[in-house]
Amino acid sequence: MDTSSPSSSSLYILVIAHPDDECMFFLPTLLHFRSVMGSAQVWVVCLSNGNYEGKGSLREMELKTACRIVGVHKCFCVNVLPDDPRATWPATTISRALDAVLLETLQQDDHFSSLTLLTFDQGGVSGHSNHVDTYRGVQYWLSHHHDHTTTTFQNKLVTGWKLATVSNILVKYIPILWLPCILYFHLFTPAGWCLYWTSSIRLVWRAMAAHSSQFVWYRRLSVVFSQYSYSNAWSEIQILKEE
């Protein structure tokens, strides 16, 4: 994922499951984009409005506020799936939702030549089933629009990237243990991987605090201690093979 010299024709789309996912897990990447992207655009597509506790409308507004804080250009809460860890989110439903959002929006703003989709990996970062299904839906969408060697949508070149799940609980919540990995990535970036990091913990806190209905004590601790507040490691999503 090359963001060293983005142009106004580059569009980066973060696909999340719930309002506040963008702050809980992806802020190092969004803040990197904010600092280097120039005229390129960053969008967020959220597949539910987080209505598990009946606060869906409020959480939609919180998402839009948080996105403004971190410099996201457009935010879409498509709300096509229930916020429920017991629910299965079909990949086909997610794929159709992405088609609908992108078709309608790109018809109004058609100057982009490349699209980069970003989302969870198959571990869902926290293991939440909605996160895992979001990854599978994005992978399905990419595979559906893949033709032999390339993936395109509306004549635009498309790539997809997934955020690496940190399964070791100590590494996940003691950020200093992640420093050797950051150093390794900095010196010897593995092929097909990239790493973004931030030291702007005050901005991370401010963005997460915009989700006031969710900013309970354990999420405050997560902002300070979670590895995802400081760094994001990405690898490219593999296209599903045709059966």
mmCIF file of C-alpha atoms in Angstrom:
data_model
loop_
_atom_site.group_PDB
_atom_site.id
_atom_site.type_symbol
_atom_site.label_atom_id
_atom_site.label_comp_id
_atom_site.label_asym_id
_atom_site.label_seq_id
_atom_site.Cartn_x
_atom_site.Cartn_y
_atom_site.Cartn_z
ATOM 1 C CA MET A 1 0.000 0.000 0.000
ATOM 2 C CA ASP A 2 1.969 2.937 -1.312
ATOM 3 C CA THR A 3 1.029 6.259 0.315
ATOM 4 C CA SER A 4 4.377 7.932 -0.261
ATOM 5 C CA SER A 5 3.121 10.075 -3.147
ATOM 6 C CA PRO A 6 -0.695 9.921 -3.268
ATOM 7 C CA SER A 7 -2.513 12.000 -5.858
ATOM 8 C CA SER A 8 -5.966 13.503 -6.092
ATOM 9 C CA SER A 9 -6.995 10.452 -8.133
ATOM 10 C CA SER A 10 -6.358 8.079 -5.190
ATOM 11 C CA LEU A 11 -9.238 7.021 -2.951
ATOM 12 C CA TYR A 12 -8.787 5.039 0.283
ATOM 13 C CA ILE A 13 -11.890 3.421 1.810
ATOM 14 C CA LEU A 14 -11.923 2.003 5.338
ATOM 15 C CA VAL A 15 -14.726 -0.549 5.798
ATOM 16 C CA ILE A 16 -15.746 -1.106 9.435
ATOM 17 C CA ALA A 17 -18.491 -2.966 11.273
ATOM 18 C CA HIS A 18 -19.538 -0.513 13.999
ATOM 19 C CA PRO A 19 -19.184 3.171 14.884
ATOM 20 C CA ASP A 20 -16.008 3.526 17.001
ATOM 21 C CA ASP A 21 -14.136 0.716 15.167
ATOM 22 C CA GLU A 22 -12.275 3.420 13.256
ATOM 23 C CA CYS A 23 -10.961 4.828 16.568
ATOM 24 C CA MET A 24 -10.482 1.581 18.488
ATOM 25 C CA PHE A 25 -8.357 -0.092 15.823
ATOM 26 C CA PHE A 26 -7.456 2.032 12.784
ATOM 27 C CA LEU A 27 -6.398 5.477 14.024
ATOM 28 C CA PRO A 28 -2.646 5.120 13.377
ATOM 29 C CA THR A 29 -3.499 4.567 9.710
ATOM 30 C CA LEU A 30 -6.076 7.365 9.525
ATOM 31 C CA LEU A 31 -3.688 9.802 11.207
ATOM 32 C CA HIS A 32 -0.917 8.764 8.815
ATOM 33 C CA PHE A 33 -3.260 9.490 5.916
ATOM 34 C CA ARG A 34 -4.141 12.845 7.477
ATOM 35 C CA SER A 35 -0.483 13.879 7.569
ATOM 36 C CA VAL A 36 0.720 12.682 4.141
ATOM 37 C CA MET A 37 -2.253 12.233 1.846
ATOM 38 C CA GLY A 38 -2.420 15.751 0.453
ATOM 39 C CA SER A 39 -5.171 15.813 -2.152
ATOM 40 C CA ALA A 40 -6.014 12.106 -1.982
ATOM 41 C CA GLN A 41 -9.272 11.225 -0.230
ATOM 42 C CA VAL A 42 -10.124 8.924 2.671
ATOM 43 C CA TRP A 43 -13.638 7.586 3.222
ATOM 44 C CA VAL A 44 -15.164 5.414 5.952
ATOM 45 C CA VAL A 45 -17.985 2.956 5.243
ATOM 46 C CA CYS A 46 -19.690 1.548 8.360
ATOM 47 C CA LEU A 47 -21.944 -1.482 7.862
ATOM 48 C CA SER A 48 -24.119 -1.023 10.975
ATOM 49 C CA ASN A 49 -25.128 1.912 13.145
ATOM 50 C CA GLY A 50 -24.188 0.153 16.390
ATOM 51 C CA ASN A 51 -27.765 -0.184 17.591
ATOM 52 C CA TYR A 52 -27.078 -3.139 19.939
ATOM 53 C CA GLU A 53 -28.066 -1.009 22.952
ATOM 54 C CA GLY A 54 -30.682 1.044 21.113
ATOM 55 C CA LYS A 55 -28.342 3.999 20.522
ATOM 56 C CA GLY A 56 -27.970 3.690 16.767
ATOM 57 C CA SER A 57 -28.889 7.269 15.814
ATOM 58 C CA LEU A 58 -26.583 8.728 18.462
ATOM 59 C CA ARG A 59 -23.722 6.482 17.429
ATOM 60 C CA GLU A 60 -24.096 7.540 13.791
ATOM 61 C CA MET A 61 -23.620 11.169 14.837
ATOM 62 C CA GLU A 62 -20.637 10.232 17.013
ATOM 63 C CA LEU A 63 -19.037 8.452 14.060
ATOM 64 C CA LYS A 64 -19.360 11.525 11.852
ATOM 65 C CA THR A 65 -17.829 13.727 14.577
ATOM 66 C CA ALA A 66 -14.888 11.382 15.102
ATOM 67 C CA CYS A 67 -14.273 11.170 11.351
ATOM 68 C CA ARG A 68 -14.131 14.959 11.090
ATOM 69 C CA ILE A 69 -11.560 15.063 13.913
ATOM 70 C CA VAL A 70 -9.193 12.685 12.127
ATOM 71 C CA GLY A 71 -9.616 14.202 8.669
ATOM 72 C CA VAL A 72 -11.853 11.640 6.947
ATOM 73 C CA HIS A 73 -13.410 13.259 3.882
ATOM 74 C CA LYS A 74 -16.659 11.253 3.706
ATOM 75 C CA CYS A 75 -18.401 8.936 6.148
ATOM 76 C CA PHE A 76 -21.190 6.516 5.207
ATOM 77 C CA CYS A 77 -23.232 4.545 7.737
ATOM 78 C CA VAL A 78 -25.125 2.179 5.458
ATOM 79 C CA ASN A 79 -26.758 0.268 8.350
ATOM 80 C CA VAL A 80 -27.644 -2.849 6.364
ATOM 81 C CA LEU A 81 -26.743 -5.350 9.101
ATOM 82 C CA PRO A 82 -27.537 -5.754 12.820
ATOM 83 C CA ASP A 83 -24.969 -4.917 15.490
ATOM 84 C CA ASP A 84 -25.088 -8.333 17.138
ATOM 85 C CA PRO A 85 -22.185 -10.759 17.725
ATOM 86 C CA ARG A 86 -24.662 -13.647 17.417
ATOM 87 C CA ALA A 87 -25.759 -12.581 13.926
ATOM 88 C CA THR A 88 -24.156 -13.839 10.735
ATOM 89 C CA TRP A 89 -23.385 -11.139 8.209
ATOM 90 C CA PRO A 90 -23.572 -12.663 4.705
ATOM 91 C CA ALA A 91 -20.676 -11.732 2.432
ATOM 92 C CA THR A 92 -23.105 -11.170 -0.433
ATOM 93 C CA THR A 93 -25.049 -8.566 1.597
ATOM 94 C CA ILE A 94 -21.850 -6.691 2.416
ATOM 95 C CA SER A 95 -20.744 -6.858 -1.228
ATOM 96 C CA ARG A 96 -24.059 -5.413 -2.426
ATOM 97 C CA ALA A 97 -23.836 -2.629 0.170
ATOM 98 C CA LEU A 98 -20.356 -1.669 -1.050
ATOM 99 C CA ASP A 99 -21.551 -1.721 -4.650
ATOM 100 C CA ALA A 100 -24.483 0.567 -3.788
ATOM 101 C CA VAL A 101 -22.387 3.113 -1.849
ATOM 102 C CA LEU A 102 -19.598 3.255 -4.407
ATOM 103 C CA LEU A 103 -21.807 3.309 -7.485
ATOM 104 C CA GLU A 104 -23.938 6.179 -6.186
ATOM 105 C CA THR A 105 -21.030 8.218 -4.835
ATOM 106 C CA LEU A 106 -18.595 7.688 -7.695
ATOM 107 C CA GLN A 107 -21.241 8.737 -10.193
ATOM 108 C CA GLN A 108 -21.174 12.141 -8.514
ATOM 109 C CA ASP A 109 -17.379 12.247 -8.143
ATOM 110 C CA ASP A 110 -15.744 10.210 -10.888
ATOM 111 C CA HIS A 111 -12.190 11.557 -11.035
ATOM 112 C CA PHE A 112 -10.585 8.710 -9.060
ATOM 113 C CA SER A 113 -8.409 6.237 -10.958
ATOM 114 C CA SER A 114 -7.599 3.878 -8.077
ATOM 115 C CA LEU A 115 -9.436 2.553 -5.021
ATOM 116 C CA THR A 116 -7.833 0.989 -1.949
ATOM 117 C CA LEU A 117 -10.107 -0.852 0.481
ATOM 118 C CA LEU A 118 -8.956 -1.402 4.067
ATOM 119 C CA THR A 119 -10.610 -3.534 6.733
ATOM 120 C CA PHE A 120 -10.100 -6.207 9.398
ATOM 121 C CA ASP A 121 -8.371 -9.520 8.783
ATOM 122 C CA GLN A 122 -9.785 -12.996 9.308
ATOM 123 C CA GLY A 123 -9.116 -12.694 13.057
ATOM 124 C CA GLY A 124 -11.270 -9.581 13.286
ATOM 125 C CA VAL A 125 -8.666 -7.877 15.547
ATOM 126 C CA SER A 126 -10.770 -8.536 18.642
ATOM 127 C CA GLY A 127 -12.387 -11.757 17.446
ATOM 128 C CA HIS A 128 -15.822 -10.102 17.133
ATOM 129 C CA SER A 129 -17.882 -12.083 14.625
ATOM 130 C CA ASN A 130 -19.122 -8.897 12.907
ATOM 131 C CA HIS A 131 -15.502 -7.875 12.308
ATOM 132 C CA VAL A 132 -14.648 -11.266 10.838
ATOM 133 C CA ASP A 133 -17.709 -11.149 8.583
ATOM 134 C CA THR A 134 -16.740 -7.637 7.456
ATOM 135 C CA TYR A 135 -13.389 -9.003 6.288
ATOM 136 C CA ARG A 136 -15.064 -11.889 4.480
ATOM 137 C CA GLY A 137 -17.493 -9.494 2.823
ATOM 138 C CA VAL A 138 -14.728 -7.204 1.570
ATOM 139 C CA GLN A 139 -12.721 -10.214 0.364
ATOM 140 C CA TYR A 140 -15.805 -11.474 -1.478
ATOM 141 C CA TRP A 141 -16.366 -8.028 -3.052
ATOM 142 C CA LEU A 142 -12.752 -7.869 -4.246
ATOM 143 C CA SER A 143 -12.941 -11.398 -5.630
ATOM 144 C CA HIS A 144 -16.256 -10.659 -7.363
ATOM 145 C CA HIS A 145 -14.641 -7.754 -9.218
ATOM 146 C CA HIS A 146 -11.426 -9.643 -10.008
ATOM 147 C CA ASP A 147 -10.722 -10.607 -13.610
ATOM 148 C CA HIS A 148 -7.809 -13.027 -14.014
ATOM 149 C CA THR A 149 -4.965 -10.688 -13.028
ATOM 150 C CA THR A 150 -6.484 -7.422 -11.841
ATOM 151 C CA THR A 151 -9.368 -6.161 -9.709
ATOM 152 C CA THR A 152 -11.344 -3.245 -11.095
ATOM 153 C CA PHE A 153 -14.533 -1.381 -10.283
ATOM 154 C CA GLN A 154 -16.034 1.091 -12.751
ATOM 155 C CA ASN A 155 -12.732 0.999 -14.682
ATOM 156 C CA LYS A 156 -10.736 1.890 -11.558
ATOM 157 C CA LEU A 157 -7.874 -0.271 -10.306
ATOM 158 C CA VAL A 158 -8.693 -1.755 -6.875
ATOM 159 C CA THR A 159 -6.561 -3.255 -4.104
ATOM 160 C CA GLY A 160 -7.546 -4.504 -0.668
ATOM 161 C CA TRP A 161 -5.614 -4.570 2.623
ATOM 162 C CA LYS A 162 -6.304 -6.196 5.995
ATOM 163 C CA LEU A 163 -5.230 -5.110 9.471
ATOM 164 C CA ALA A 164 -3.169 -7.752 11.252
ATOM 165 C CA THR A 165 -4.709 -9.250 14.395
ATOM 166 C CA VAL A 166 -2.346 -9.304 17.374
ATOM 167 C CA SER A 167 -3.221 -12.512 19.185
ATOM 168 C CA ASN A 168 -0.664 -12.275 22.008
ATOM 169 C CA ILE A 169 -2.473 -10.486 24.845
ATOM 170 C CA LEU A 170 0.751 -9.089 26.351
ATOM 171 C CA VAL A 171 1.932 -7.631 23.043
ATOM 172 C CA LYS A 172 -1.566 -6.298 22.374
ATOM 173 C CA TYR A 173 -1.808 -4.316 25.624
ATOM 174 C CA ILE A 174 1.838 -3.558 26.483
ATOM 175 C CA PRO A 175 2.849 -1.384 23.522
ATOM 176 C CA ILE A 176 6.564 -1.369 24.382
ATOM 177 C CA LEU A 177 6.637 -5.083 23.527
ATOM 178 C CA TRP A 178 5.630 -4.139 19.973
ATOM 179 C CA LEU A 179 8.661 -1.876 19.512
ATOM 180 C CA PRO A 180 10.942 -4.649 18.145
ATOM 181 C CA CYS A 181 8.314 -5.357 15.480
ATOM 182 C CA ILE A 182 8.122 -1.669 14.567
ATOM 183 C CA LEU A 183 11.905 -1.523 14.281
ATOM 184 C CA TYR A 184 11.945 -4.656 12.128
ATOM 185 C CA PHE A 185 9.264 -3.254 9.820
ATOM 186 C CA HIS A 186 11.153 0.031 9.582
ATOM 187 C CA LEU A 187 14.429 -1.631 8.619
ATOM 188 C CA PHE A 188 13.255 -4.705 6.707
ATOM 189 C CA THR A 189 9.700 -4.216 5.508
ATOM 190 C CA PRO A 190 8.484 -7.684 4.467
ATOM 191 C CA ALA A 191 7.133 -7.976 0.941
ATOM 192 C CA GLY A 192 3.404 -7.419 0.839
ATOM 193 C CA TRP A 193 3.274 -5.674 4.230
ATOM 194 C CA CYS A 194 3.268 -2.096 5.478
ATOM 195 C CA LEU A 195 3.213 -0.442 8.888
ATOM 196 C CA TYR A 196 1.803 2.891 10.046
ATOM 197 C CA TRP A 197 2.321 4.291 13.512
ATOM 198 C CA THR A 198 1.519 7.418 15.515
ATOM 199 C CA SER A 199 2.682 9.090 18.697
ATOM 200 C CA SER A 200 -0.327 11.458 18.783
ATOM 201 C CA ILE A 201 -2.032 9.750 21.694
ATOM 202 C CA ARG A 202 -3.864 12.990 22.616
ATOM 203 C CA LEU A 203 -5.522 13.030 19.201
ATOM 204 C CA VAL A 204 -6.344 9.326 19.528
ATOM 205 C CA TRP A 205 -7.987 10.088 22.883
ATOM 206 C CA ARG A 206 -9.898 13.064 21.454
ATOM 207 C CA ALA A 207 -11.233 11.043 18.536
ATOM 208 C CA MET A 208 -12.319 8.146 20.730
ATOM 209 C CA ALA A 209 -13.896 10.574 23.219
ATOM 210 C CA ALA A 210 -16.173 11.731 20.385
ATOM 211 C CA HIS A 211 -17.892 8.372 20.852
ATOM 212 C CA SER A 212 -19.146 9.553 24.233
ATOM 213 C CA SER A 213 -21.801 6.851 24.547
ATOM 214 C CA GLN A 214 -19.078 4.203 24.306
ATOM 215 C CA PHE A 215 -16.247 5.938 26.162
ATOM 216 C CA VAL A 216 -16.494 3.835 29.310
ATOM 217 C CA TRP A 217 -13.581 3.046 31.629
ATOM 218 C CA TYR A 218 -12.248 -0.017 29.796
ATOM 219 C CA ARG A 219 -12.229 1.798 26.441
ATOM 220 C CA ARG A 220 -10.306 4.651 28.066
ATOM 221 C CA LEU A 221 -7.738 2.114 29.235
ATOM 222 C CA SER A 222 -7.674 0.639 25.737
ATOM 223 C CA VAL A 223 -6.821 4.022 24.216
ATOM 224 C CA VAL A 224 -3.770 4.267 26.464
ATOM 225 C CA PHE A 225 -2.562 0.665 26.410
ATOM 226 C CA SER A 226 -3.770 -0.992 23.208
ATOM 227 C CA GLN A 227 -1.175 -1.547 20.531
ATOM 228 C CA TYR A 228 -3.786 -0.422 17.984
ATOM 229 C CA SER A 229 -3.606 3.114 19.393
ATOM 230 C CA TYR A 230 0.026 3.297 18.269
ATOM 231 C CA SER A 231 0.575 1.109 15.207
ATOM 232 C CA ASN A 232 -1.187 -0.778 12.427
ATOM 233 C CA ALA A 233 0.404 -3.576 10.388
ATOM 234 C CA TRP A 234 -1.206 -4.300 7.021
ATOM 235 C CA SER A 235 -1.018 -7.077 4.451
ATOM 236 C CA GLU A 236 -2.769 -7.463 1.128
ATOM 237 C CA ILE A 237 -6.064 -9.362 0.959
ATOM 238 C CA GLN A 238 -5.830 -12.517 -1.109
ATOM 239 C CA ILE A 239 -8.418 -13.028 -3.827
ATOM 240 C CA LEU A 240 -10.683 -16.055 -3.398
ATOM 241 C CA LYS A 241 -10.004 -18.787 -5.931
ATOM 242 C CA GLU A 242 -12.825 -19.799 -8.200
ATOM 243 C CA GLU A 243 -14.173 -23.250 -7.464
#
